[in-house]
XYZ file of C-alpha atoms in Angstrom:
155
model
C 96.785 74.925 21.111
C 95.427 76.030 24.492
C 92.442 73.668 24.490
C 91.730 70.875 26.940
C 89.774 67.643 26.916
C 89.343 67.909 30.670
C 91.674 65.044 31.637
C 95.293 64.925 32.650
C 96.045 67.533 30.007
C 94.806 70.236 32.426
C 97.622 69.306 34.798
C 100.018 69.156 31.862
C 99.025 72.658 30.744
C 99.647 73.989 34.256
C 103.047 72.250 34.304
C 103.825 73.674 30.852
C 103.031 77.225 31.997
C 105.199 76.907 35.103
C 108.182 75.132 33.502
C 108.063 75.920 29.772
C 108.055 72.214 28.800
C 106.552 71.225 25.460
C 102.941 70.016 25.685
C 103.824 66.415 24.888
C 106.598 66.261 27.473
C 104.481 67.888 30.203
C 101.647 65.452 29.457
C 104.062 62.541 29.682
C 105.394 63.671 33.075
C 101.887 63.990 34.524
C 100.831 60.640 33.096
C 103.999 58.891 34.335
C 103.296 60.155 37.852
C 99.782 58.701 37.656
C 101.031 55.411 36.185
C 103.715 55.122 38.892
C 101.002 55.469 41.514
C 98.913 52.841 39.737
C 101.931 50.503 39.493
C 102.370 50.689 43.254
C 98.680 49.924 43.756
C 98.179 47.245 41.022
C 101.642 45.785 40.504
C 104.628 46.282 38.212
C 103.213 44.297 35.264
C 100.223 46.633 34.868
C 102.506 49.624 35.412
C 104.879 48.464 32.653
C 102.061 48.112 30.120
C 100.773 51.556 31.041
C 104.239 53.119 30.666
C 104.642 51.619 27.190
C 101.208 52.920 26.154
C 101.964 56.372 27.545
C 105.281 56.529 25.722
C 103.536 55.840 22.416
C 100.788 58.350 23.207
C 103.336 61.045 24.073
C 105.162 60.591 20.779
C 101.927 60.838 18.811
C 100.637 63.911 20.678
C 104.001 65.703 20.463
C 104.435 65.117 16.746
C 100.804 66.041 16.006
C 101.147 69.376 17.817
C 104.447 70.069 16.036
C 102.852 69.386 12.635
C 100.003 71.814 13.345
C 102.518 74.669 13.538
C 104.951 73.417 10.894
C 106.118 76.067 8.434
C 108.792 76.111 5.756
C 111.538 78.710 5.985
C 112.736 79.230 2.414
C 115.947 80.976 1.437
C 116.500 81.719 -2.247
C 119.679 82.872 -3.966
C 119.205 83.545 -7.661
C 120.005 85.974 -10.452
C 116.612 87.741 -10.114
C 115.963 88.190 -6.371
C 113.644 91.177 -6.763
C 111.259 89.141 -8.925
C 111.226 86.434 -6.249
C 110.501 89.108 -3.645
C 107.595 90.477 -5.702
C 106.185 86.954 -6.169
C 106.266 86.315 -2.422
C 104.627 89.652 -1.591
C 102.062 89.863 -4.402
C 101.201 86.245 -5.194
C 101.712 84.526 -1.843
C 100.658 87.551 0.241
C 103.637 87.038 2.566
C 106.662 89.089 3.453
C 110.313 88.370 2.915
C 113.660 89.487 4.263
C 116.391 90.453 1.821
C 119.951 90.148 3.085
C 123.223 90.681 1.257
C 125.560 87.735 1.029
C 128.781 86.623 -0.515
C 129.034 83.487 -2.633
C 132.159 81.663 -1.458
C 132.302 79.502 -4.593
C 131.444 82.217 -7.139
C 133.152 85.078 -5.323
C 130.195 87.328 -6.119
C 127.900 89.485 -4.024
C 124.376 88.019 -3.851
C 121.019 88.878 -2.352
C 119.293 86.229 -0.242
C 115.496 86.209 -0.099
C 114.130 84.510 3.030
C 110.478 83.898 3.853
C 108.446 81.714 6.238
C 105.667 79.959 4.318
C 103.097 77.209 4.576
C 103.841 73.913 2.835
C 101.624 74.852 -0.128
C 103.170 78.326 -0.440
C 106.680 76.832 -0.336
C 105.747 74.465 -3.152
C 104.475 77.393 -5.259
C 107.657 79.350 -4.543
C 109.804 76.355 -5.510
C 107.969 76.046 -8.838
C 108.252 79.782 -9.503
C 111.981 79.899 -8.709
C 112.611 76.851 -10.889
C 110.833 78.525 -13.828
C 112.650 81.825 -13.214
C 116.266 80.692 -12.884
C 117.739 77.270 -13.721
C 120.789 77.996 -11.577
C 118.948 79.214 -8.482
C 119.908 77.893 -5.068
C 117.067 77.338 -2.602
C 117.034 75.855 0.877
C 113.826 74.812 2.606
C 113.967 74.202 6.348
C 111.131 72.984 8.578
C 110.280 75.210 11.531
C 107.626 74.403 14.100
C 107.876 77.718 15.911
C 107.801 81.076 14.174
C 106.991 84.085 16.313
C 105.780 87.347 14.833
C 103.024 89.086 12.921
C 101.011 86.583 10.899
C 102.260 83.692 13.031
C 102.326 83.056 16.793
C 102.286 85.904 19.279
C 105.317 87.030 21.215
C 104.003 85.556 24.506
C-alpha cells in the first residue's frame, strides 16, 4: 500500500520498485538474506527456525495485501442485459462493459455485461440478476489487480 513500518520492509519496497516483485516476495528475499547472515553467525539450528518463521510471515503478508485489493469481476449473460446494465450504473454506481457474444449451446446472439465490483456489490448484483432472470448465466472471478479509473492508477 506504499506504507512502511520502518523495518526490513523499506528494503523490500526498494527491491519491489527495482524488480517489480510482489511485496510479499520482496520482503521474503530481504528477510532470507538477513536470516542467512544470522545463520552463519549463530548456527544452522537458529537459522532454520528463522526461515520457517519467515516463510509463514511471507504467506500471511502476501495474502493480506492481496485481499486488500480483491475485487469481483462479474460477467452476466441474461435475457435482459440492459436492465442489468442500468442496475450496475444507477444502483451500484459502477460502470460496465457490454460485449456481443454467441451462445455455442443455444446458437443465439447474446450480450455480455461485465463489471468489476466489490464483494458487497457483487452480492447485490447476484441477487438482482437472480430476481430478474431465472435462466441467467453469471460468472464471478476474483481479481486482485484492476487498473483504471475508480481503481488503481496506471503506474
